[in-house]
Coordinates of C-alpha atoms and ligand atoms in Angstrom, one line a residue:
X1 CA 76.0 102.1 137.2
X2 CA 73.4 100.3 136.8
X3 CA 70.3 102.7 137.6
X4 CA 68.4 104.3 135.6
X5 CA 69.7 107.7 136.8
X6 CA 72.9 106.8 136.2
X7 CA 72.9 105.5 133.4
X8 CA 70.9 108.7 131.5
X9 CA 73.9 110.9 133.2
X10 CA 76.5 108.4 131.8
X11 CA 74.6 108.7 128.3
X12 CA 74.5 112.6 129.0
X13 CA 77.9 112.7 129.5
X14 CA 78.8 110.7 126.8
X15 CA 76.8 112.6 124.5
X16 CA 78.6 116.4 125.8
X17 CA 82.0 114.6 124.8
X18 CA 80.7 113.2 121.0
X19 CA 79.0 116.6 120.3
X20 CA 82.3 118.2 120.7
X21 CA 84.4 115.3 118.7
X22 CA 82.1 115.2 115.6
X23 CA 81.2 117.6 112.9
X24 CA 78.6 119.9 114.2
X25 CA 76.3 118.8 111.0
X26 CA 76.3 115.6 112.5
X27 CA 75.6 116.6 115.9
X28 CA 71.3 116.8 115.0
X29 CA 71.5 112.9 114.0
X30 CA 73.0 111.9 117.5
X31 CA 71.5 114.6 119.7
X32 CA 68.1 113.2 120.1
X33 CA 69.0 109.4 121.0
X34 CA 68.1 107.9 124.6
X35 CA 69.5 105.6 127.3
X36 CA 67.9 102.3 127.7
X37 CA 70.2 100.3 129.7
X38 CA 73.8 99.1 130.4
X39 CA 74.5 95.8 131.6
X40 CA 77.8 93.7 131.1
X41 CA 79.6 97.0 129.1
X42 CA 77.2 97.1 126.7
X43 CA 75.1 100.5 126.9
X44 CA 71.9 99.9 124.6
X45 CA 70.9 103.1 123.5
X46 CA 67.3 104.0 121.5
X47 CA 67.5 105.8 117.8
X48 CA 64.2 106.7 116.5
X49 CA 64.6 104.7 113.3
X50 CA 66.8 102.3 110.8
X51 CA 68.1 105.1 108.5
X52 CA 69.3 106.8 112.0
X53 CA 70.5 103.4 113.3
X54 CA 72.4 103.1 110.0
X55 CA 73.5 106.3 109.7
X56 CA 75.1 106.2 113.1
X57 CA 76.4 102.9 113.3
X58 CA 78.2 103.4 110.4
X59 CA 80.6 106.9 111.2
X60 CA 80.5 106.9 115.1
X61 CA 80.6 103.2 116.1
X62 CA 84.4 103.8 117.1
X63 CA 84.0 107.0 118.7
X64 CA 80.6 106.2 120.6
X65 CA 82.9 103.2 122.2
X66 CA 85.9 105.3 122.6
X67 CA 84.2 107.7 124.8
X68 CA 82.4 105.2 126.3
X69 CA 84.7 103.3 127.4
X70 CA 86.7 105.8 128.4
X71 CA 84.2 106.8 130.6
X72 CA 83.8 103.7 132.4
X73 CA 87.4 102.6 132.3
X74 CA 87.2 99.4 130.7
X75 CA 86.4 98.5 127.4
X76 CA 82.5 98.5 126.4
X77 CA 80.3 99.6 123.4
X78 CA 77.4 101.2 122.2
X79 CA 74.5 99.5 120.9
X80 CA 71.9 101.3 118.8
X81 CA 68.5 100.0 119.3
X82 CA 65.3 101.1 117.3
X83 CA 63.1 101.9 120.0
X84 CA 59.9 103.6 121.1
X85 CA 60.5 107.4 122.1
X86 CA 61.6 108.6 124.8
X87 CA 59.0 109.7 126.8
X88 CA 57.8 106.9 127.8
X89 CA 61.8 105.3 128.6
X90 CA 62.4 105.2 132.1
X91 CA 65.7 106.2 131.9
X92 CA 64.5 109.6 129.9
X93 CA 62.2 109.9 132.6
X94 CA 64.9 109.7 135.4
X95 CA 67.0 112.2 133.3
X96 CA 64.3 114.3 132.6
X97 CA 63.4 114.1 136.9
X98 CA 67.0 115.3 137.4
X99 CA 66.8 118.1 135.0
X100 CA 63.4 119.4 136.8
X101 CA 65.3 119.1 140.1
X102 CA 68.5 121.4 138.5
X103 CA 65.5 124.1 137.4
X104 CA 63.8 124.4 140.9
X105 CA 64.1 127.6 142.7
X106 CA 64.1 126.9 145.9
X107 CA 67.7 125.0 146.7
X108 CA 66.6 121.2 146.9
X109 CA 68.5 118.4 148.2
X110 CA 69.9 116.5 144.9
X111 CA 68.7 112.8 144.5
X112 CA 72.7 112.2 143.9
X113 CA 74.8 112.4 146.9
X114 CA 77.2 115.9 147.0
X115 CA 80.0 113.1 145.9
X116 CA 78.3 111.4 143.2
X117 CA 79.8 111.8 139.8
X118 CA 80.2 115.1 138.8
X119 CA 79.2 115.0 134.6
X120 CA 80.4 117.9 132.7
X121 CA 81.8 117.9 129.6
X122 CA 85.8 117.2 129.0
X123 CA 86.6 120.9 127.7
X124 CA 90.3 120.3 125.7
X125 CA 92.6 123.7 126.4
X126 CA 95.9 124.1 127.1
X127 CA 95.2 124.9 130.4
X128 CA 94.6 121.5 131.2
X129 CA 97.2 119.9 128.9
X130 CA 100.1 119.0 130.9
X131 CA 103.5 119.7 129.4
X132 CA 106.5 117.5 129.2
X133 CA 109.4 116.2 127.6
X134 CA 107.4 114.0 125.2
X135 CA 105.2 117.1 124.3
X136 CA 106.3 120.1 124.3
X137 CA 107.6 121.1 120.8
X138 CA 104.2 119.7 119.8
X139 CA 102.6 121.7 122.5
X140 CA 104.6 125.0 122.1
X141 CA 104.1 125.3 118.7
X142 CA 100.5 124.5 118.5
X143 CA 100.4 127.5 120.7
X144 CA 102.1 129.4 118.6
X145 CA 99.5 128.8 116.0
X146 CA 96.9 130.2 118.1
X147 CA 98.2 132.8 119.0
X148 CA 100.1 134.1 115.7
X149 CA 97.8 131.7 112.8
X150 CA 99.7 131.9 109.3
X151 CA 102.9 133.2 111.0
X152 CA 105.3 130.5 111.4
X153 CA 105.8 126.6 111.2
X154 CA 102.9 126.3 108.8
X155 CA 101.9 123.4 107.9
X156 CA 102.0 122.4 111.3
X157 CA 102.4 118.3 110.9
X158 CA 102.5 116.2 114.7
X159 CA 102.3 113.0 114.7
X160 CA 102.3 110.0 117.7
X161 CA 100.4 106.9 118.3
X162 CA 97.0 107.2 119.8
X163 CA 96.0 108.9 122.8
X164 CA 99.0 110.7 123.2
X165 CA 97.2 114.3 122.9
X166 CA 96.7 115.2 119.1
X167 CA 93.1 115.5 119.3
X168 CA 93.9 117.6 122.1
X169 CA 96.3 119.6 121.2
X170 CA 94.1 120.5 117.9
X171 CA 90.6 121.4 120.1
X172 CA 93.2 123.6 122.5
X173 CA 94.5 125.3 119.4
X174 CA 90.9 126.3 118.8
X175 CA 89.6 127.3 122.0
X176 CA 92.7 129.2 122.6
X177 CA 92.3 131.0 119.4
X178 CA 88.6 131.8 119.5
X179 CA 89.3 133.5 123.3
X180 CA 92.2 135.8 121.6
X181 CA 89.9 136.7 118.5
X182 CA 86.2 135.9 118.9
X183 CA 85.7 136.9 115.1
X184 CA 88.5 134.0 114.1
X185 CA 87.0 131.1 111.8
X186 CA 88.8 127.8 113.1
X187 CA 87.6 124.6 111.5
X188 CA 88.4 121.4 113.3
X189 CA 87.8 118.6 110.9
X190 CA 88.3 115.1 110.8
X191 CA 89.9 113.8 107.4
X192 CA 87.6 110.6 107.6
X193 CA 84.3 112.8 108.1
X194 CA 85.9 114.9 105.2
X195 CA 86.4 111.9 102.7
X196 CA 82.8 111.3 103.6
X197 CA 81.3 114.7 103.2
X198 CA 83.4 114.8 99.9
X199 CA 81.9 112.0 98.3
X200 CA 78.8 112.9 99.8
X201 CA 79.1 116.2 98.0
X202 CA 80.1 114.7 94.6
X203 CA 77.7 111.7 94.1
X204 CA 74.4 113.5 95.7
X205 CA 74.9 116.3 93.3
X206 CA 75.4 118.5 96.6
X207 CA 76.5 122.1 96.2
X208 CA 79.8 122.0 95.4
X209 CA 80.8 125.5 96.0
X210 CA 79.4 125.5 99.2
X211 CA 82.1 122.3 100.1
X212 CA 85.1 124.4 99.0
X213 CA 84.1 126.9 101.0
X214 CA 83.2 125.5 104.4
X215 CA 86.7 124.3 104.2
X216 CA 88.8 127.3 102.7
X217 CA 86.7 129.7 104.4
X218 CA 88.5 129.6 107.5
X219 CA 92.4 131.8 109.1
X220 CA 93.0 128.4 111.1
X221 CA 92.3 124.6 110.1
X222 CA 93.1 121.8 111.9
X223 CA 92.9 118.2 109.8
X224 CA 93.1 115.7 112.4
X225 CA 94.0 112.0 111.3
X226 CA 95.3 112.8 108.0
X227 CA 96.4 109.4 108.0
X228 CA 92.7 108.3 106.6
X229 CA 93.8 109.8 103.6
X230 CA 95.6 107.3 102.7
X231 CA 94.4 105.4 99.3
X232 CA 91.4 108.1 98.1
X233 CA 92.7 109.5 94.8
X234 CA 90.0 111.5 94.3
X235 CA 89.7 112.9 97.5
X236 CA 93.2 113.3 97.7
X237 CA 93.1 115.5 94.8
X238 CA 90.0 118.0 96.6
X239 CA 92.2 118.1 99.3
X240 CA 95.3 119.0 97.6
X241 CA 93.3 121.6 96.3
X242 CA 91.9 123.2 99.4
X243 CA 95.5 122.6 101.2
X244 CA 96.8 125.2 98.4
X245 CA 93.6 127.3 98.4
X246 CA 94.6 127.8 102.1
X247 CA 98.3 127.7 102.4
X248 CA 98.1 130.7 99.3
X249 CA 95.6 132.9 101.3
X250 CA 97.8 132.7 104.4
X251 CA 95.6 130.4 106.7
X252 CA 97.1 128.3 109.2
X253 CA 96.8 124.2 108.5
X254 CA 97.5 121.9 111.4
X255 CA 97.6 118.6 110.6
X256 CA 97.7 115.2 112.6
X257 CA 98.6 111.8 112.0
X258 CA 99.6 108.4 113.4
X259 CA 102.4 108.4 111.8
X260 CA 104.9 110.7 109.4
X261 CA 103.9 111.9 106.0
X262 CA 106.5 109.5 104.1
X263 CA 104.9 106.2 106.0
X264 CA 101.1 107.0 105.3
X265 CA 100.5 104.8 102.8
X266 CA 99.2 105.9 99.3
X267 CA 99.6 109.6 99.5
X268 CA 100.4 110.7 96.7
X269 CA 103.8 112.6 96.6
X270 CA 103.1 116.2 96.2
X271 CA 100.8 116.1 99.4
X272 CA 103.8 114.3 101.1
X273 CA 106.0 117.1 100.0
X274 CA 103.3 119.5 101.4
X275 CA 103.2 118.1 105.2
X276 CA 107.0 118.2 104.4
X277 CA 107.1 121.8 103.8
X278 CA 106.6 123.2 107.0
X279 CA 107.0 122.3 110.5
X280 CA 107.1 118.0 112.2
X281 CA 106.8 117.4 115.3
X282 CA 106.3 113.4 117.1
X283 CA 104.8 113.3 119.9
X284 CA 106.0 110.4 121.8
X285 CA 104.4 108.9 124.7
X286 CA 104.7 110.5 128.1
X287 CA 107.8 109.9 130.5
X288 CA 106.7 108.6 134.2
X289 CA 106.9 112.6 135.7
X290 CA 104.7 113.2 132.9
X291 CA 101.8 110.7 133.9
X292 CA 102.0 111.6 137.2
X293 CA 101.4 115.3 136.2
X294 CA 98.5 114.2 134.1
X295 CA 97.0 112.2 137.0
X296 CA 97.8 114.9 139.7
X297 CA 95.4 117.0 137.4
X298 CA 92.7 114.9 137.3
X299 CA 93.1 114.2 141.3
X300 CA 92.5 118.1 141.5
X301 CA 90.0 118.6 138.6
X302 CA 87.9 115.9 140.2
X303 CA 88.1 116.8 143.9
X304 CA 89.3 113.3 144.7
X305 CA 92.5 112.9 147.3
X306 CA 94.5 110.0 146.1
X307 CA 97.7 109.4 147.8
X308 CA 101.4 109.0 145.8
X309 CA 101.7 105.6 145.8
X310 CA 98.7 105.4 144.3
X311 CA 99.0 107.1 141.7
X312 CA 102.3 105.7 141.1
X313 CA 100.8 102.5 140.8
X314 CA 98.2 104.0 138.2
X315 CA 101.5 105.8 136.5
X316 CA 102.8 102.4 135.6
X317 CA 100.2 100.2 134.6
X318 CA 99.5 102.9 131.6
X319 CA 102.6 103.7 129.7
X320 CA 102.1 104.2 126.1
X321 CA 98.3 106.1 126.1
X322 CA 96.7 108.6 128.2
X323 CA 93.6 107.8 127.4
X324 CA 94.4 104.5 128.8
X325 CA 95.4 106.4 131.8
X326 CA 92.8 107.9 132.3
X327 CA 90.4 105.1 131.9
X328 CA 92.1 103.6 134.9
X329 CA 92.1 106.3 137.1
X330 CA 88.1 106.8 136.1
X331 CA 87.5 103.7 136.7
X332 CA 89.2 103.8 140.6
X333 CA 87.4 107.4 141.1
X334 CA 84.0 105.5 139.9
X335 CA 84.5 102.8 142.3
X336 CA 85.8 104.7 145.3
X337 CA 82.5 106.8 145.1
X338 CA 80.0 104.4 144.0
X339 CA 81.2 102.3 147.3
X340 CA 82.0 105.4 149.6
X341 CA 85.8 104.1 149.9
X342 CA 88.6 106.1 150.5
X343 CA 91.6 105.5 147.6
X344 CA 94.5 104.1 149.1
X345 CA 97.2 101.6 147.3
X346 CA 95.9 98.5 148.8
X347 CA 92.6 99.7 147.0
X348 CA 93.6 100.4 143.6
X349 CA 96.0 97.2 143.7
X350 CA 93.0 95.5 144.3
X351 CA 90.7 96.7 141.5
X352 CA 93.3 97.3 138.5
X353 CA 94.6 93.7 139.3
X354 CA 92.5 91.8 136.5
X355 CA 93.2 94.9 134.1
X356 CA 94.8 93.5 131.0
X357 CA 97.3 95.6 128.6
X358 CA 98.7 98.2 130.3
X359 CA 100.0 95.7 133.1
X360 CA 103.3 94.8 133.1
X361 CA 104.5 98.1 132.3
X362 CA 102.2 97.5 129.3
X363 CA 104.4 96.7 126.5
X364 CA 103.0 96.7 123.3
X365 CA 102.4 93.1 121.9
X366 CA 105.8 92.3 119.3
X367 CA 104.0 90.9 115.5
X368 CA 105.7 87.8 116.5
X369 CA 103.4 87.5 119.4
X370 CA 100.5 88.1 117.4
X371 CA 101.1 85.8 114.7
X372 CA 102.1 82.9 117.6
X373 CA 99.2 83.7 119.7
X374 CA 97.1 83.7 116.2
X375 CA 98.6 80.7 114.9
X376 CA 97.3 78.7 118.2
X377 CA 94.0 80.2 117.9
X378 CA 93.5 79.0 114.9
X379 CA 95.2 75.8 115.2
X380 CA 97.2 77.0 111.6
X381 CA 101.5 76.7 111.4
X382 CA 103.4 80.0 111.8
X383 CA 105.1 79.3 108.3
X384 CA 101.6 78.9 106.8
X385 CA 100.2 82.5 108.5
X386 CA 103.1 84.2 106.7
X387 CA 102.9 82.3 104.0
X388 CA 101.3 82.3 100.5
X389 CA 98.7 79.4 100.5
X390 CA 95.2 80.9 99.8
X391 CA 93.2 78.6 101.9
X392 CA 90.4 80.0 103.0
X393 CA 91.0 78.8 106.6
X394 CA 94.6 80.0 106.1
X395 CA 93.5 83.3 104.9
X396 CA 91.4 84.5 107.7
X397 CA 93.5 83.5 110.4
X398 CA 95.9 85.6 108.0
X399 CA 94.2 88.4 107.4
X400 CA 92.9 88.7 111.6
X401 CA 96.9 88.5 112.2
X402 CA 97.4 91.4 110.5
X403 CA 94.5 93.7 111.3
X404 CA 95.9 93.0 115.2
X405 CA 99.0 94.0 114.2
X406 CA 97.7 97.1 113.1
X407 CA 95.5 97.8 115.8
X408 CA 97.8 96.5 119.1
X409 CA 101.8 97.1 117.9
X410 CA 102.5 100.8 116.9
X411 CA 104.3 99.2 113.7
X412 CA 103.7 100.5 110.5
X413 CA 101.9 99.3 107.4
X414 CA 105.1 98.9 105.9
X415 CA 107.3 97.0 108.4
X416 CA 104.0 94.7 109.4
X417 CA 104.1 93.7 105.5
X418 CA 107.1 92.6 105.5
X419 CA 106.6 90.7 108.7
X420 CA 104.3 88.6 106.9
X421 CA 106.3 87.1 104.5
X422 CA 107.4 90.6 102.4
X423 CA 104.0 91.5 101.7
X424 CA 103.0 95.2 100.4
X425 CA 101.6 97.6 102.3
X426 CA 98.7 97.8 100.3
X427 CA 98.2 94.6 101.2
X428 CA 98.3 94.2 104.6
X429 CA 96.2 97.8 104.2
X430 CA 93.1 95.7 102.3
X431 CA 93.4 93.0 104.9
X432 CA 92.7 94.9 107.6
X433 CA 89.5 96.6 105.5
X434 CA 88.4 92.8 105.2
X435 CA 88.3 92.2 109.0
X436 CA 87.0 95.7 109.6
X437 CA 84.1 94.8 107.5
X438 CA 83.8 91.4 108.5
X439 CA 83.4 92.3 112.3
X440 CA 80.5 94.8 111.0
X441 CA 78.9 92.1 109.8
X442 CA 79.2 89.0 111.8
X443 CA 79.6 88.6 115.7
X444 CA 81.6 85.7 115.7
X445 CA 84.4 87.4 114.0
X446 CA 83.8 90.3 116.7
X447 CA 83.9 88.0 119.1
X448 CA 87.3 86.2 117.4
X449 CA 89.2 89.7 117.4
X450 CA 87.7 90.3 120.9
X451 CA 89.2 86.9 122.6
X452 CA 92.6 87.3 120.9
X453 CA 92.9 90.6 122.0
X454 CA 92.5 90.0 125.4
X455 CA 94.6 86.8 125.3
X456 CA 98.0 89.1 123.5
X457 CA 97.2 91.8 126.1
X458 CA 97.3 89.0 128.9
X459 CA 100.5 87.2 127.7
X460 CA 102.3 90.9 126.7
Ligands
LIG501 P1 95.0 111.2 120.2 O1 94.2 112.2 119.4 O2 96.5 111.5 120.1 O3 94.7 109.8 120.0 P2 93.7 112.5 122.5 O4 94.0 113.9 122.2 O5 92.3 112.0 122.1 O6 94.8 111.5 121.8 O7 94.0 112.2 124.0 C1 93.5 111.1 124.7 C2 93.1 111.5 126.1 O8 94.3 111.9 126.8 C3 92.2 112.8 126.1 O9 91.3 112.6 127.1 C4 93.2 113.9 126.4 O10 92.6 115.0 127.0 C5 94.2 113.2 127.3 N1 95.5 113.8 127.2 C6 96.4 113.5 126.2 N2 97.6 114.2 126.4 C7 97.4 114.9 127.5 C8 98.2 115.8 128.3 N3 99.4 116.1 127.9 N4 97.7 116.4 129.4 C9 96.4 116.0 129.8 N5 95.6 115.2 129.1 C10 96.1 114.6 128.0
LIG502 MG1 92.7 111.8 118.0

């Protein structure tokens, strides 16, 4: 992965797969970035200036790494340099040779070899959503949506932990639903990007009516991570608004969450009472027949042969998160062709051995491990992690216990709280903000979370 070629195509790829997860107002600010290198998981990428850099860094850090990594299989991040333009890159220029080579007339024989990676762009249908007991109310009804929007179940609420399919299930909804009815208006949003475009809209003195209206405007849709929503009164109130604006004219609302309406924290109750009012589904994660499925689908989408016990093997190193399991099974496909091998068990034994988390049948870390694993980190007592002392030692290591928590155990704001010595959700809530921010802003805190994470994966 380390030529140039390569690299621009990973980028290229990577780039197909944000345009379709962000808003598509966004899409201009992150379109015209380059490659530059990638080297130890870290793919440096040019931006033509701060306010860009900025601008970017600050909504699509997670997402840039999420499709990143799960590109490459393992974890690795984006990093936005301010660069000279592209032209004179030579990774543009190795992009920009293979485009000329696609335009030729005459049949030509491609620089890549016929079973190099094959880049296109993840399309999210039901077609390629594979159905099983963990996910089929979710799945059946979504299609129900599409195909009869404002008819029944409506609100449509799912909820699961992550990368079990929501996002999925919400882009299928809409592709399905603009075949049947090309005239339809589906809106996919994402409640974080709306918080932001509401505030946007309110403190730039932005055209307010033109807000409502992007969002009411539409027969179907589809909020995705409603949990965001948690703690923004005023935003809570716009959308309160526009979820009644649409519910009254008949328009379909699918809605997705981490977790049920009653556990998102700070919600106020009459939005609660309106993801009550129609239709919850969980999504749980996928049963072993399941995985297999989903990696037999790959194996076929990708043109790759991978015998059973293979694949097995894959199956049960991923247990809780597809997109885990998919990581891995990239991550074999990428090596079988970059080193012309043929997969076989011995093979993928051999290169998922140092994989941490999902191994041993990957079971998410306990809050006790954390806060032990924590606790020795920072060379601080147990009693004093869960405690009350405000040291500021004490409240670090603290306050890094929790966000982990958060991010690693599927546990809720709630139950973590009272794992640390009764505290409020709120609380744990605003500690996790702290690190959030604090990791923005300092490396060694990065570089903290990073360690600990892979030591609690290693000893789960
Ligand atoms: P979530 O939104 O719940 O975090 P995503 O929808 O982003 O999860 O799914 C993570 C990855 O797993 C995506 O690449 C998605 O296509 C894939 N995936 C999830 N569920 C299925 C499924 N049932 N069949 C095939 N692929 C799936
Ligand atoms: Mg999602």
């Amino acid at each position: 992965m380390e030529g140039n070629q390569e690299v621009a195509q990973l980028w290229k790829e990577c780039l197909d797969e944000a345009k379709a997860r962000i808003p598509t107002s966004f899409v201009p600010m992150i379109a015209p970035l380059w490659p530059l290198s990638l080297q130890n998981g870290t793919l440096k990428v040019g931006v033509p200036s701060p306010f860009a850099k900025d601008f970017i860094e600050s909504r699509f850090t997670d997402t840039l790494n999420d499709i990143l990594s799960s590109k490459l299989g393992y974890s690795a991040k984006v990093v936005l340099t301010v660069s000279s333009p592209p032209e004179i890159t030579e990774s543009i220029a190795a992009g920009a040779r293979i485009a000329n080579v696609d335009e030729q007339e005459e049949p030509v024989i491609r620089e890549r070899p016929a079973h190099g990676h094959d880049f296109h762009q993840k399309r999210y249908s039901f077609d390629n959503f594979v159905v099983g007991d963990s996910n089929k109310f979710a799945y059946n009804a979504s299609l129900m949506v599409a195909e009869a929007p404002g008819q029944y179940y409506n609100p449509l609420f799912m909820h699961g932990g992550t990368g079990l399919g929501k996002t999925h299930l919400l882009l299928a909804i809409k592709d399905y639903a603009e075949k049947l009815n090309p005239e339809i208006k589906v809106r996919y949003v994402l409640t974080s990007l709306f918080i932001d475009d509401f505030i946007a809209t309110a403190t730039l003195k932005k055209d307010k009516a033109a807000f409502d209206q992007k969002y009411i405007n539409n027969k179907i849709i589809l909020f995705d991570d409603v949990h965001s929503l948690s703690g923004t009164e005023a935003t809570q109130n716009k959308f309160f608004e526009i979820f009644n604006l649409l519910y009254s004219s008949n328009s379909h609302i699918v809605l997705t969450s981490d977790r049920p309406p009653e556990e998102i924290p700070k919600l106020s109750d009459r939005i609660k009472s309106r993801f009550q009012g129609g239709l919850k589904i969980d999504i749980k994660p996928p049963d072993i027949e399941t995985r297999l499925a989903i990696l037999r689908m790959k194996a076929r989408a990708e043109r790759v042969e991978m015998p059973d016990d293979a694949m097995l093997f894959i199956a049960t190193k991923a247990v809780t998160n597809i997109r885990s399991l998919e990581g891995l099974f990239n991550q074999v496909v990428a090596y079988a062709r970059v080193y012309g091998m043929k997969i076989d068990l011995q093979m993928v034994k051999e290169r998922l051995r140092d994989q941490p988390a999902e191994p041993n049948q990957l079971r998410t870390p306990t809050v006790e491990t954390i806060q032990n694993l924590v606790s020795d980190y920072y060379k601080i007592e147990k009693a004093d992690l869960t405690g009350s002392s405000r040291s500021r030692a004490l409240v670090h290591g603290r306050h890094v216990a929790m966000y982990l928590c958060r991010e690693l155990t599927n546990e809720t704001l709630i139950s973590i709280g009272s794992k640390f010595g009764g505290r409020d959700h709120s609380t744990v809530l605003h500690s996790c903000r702290k690190i959030e921010s604090k990791i923005r802003e300092s490396s060694s805190v990065l570089e903290e979370v990073r360690e600990l994470t892979s030591t609690i994966h290693k000893t789960t």
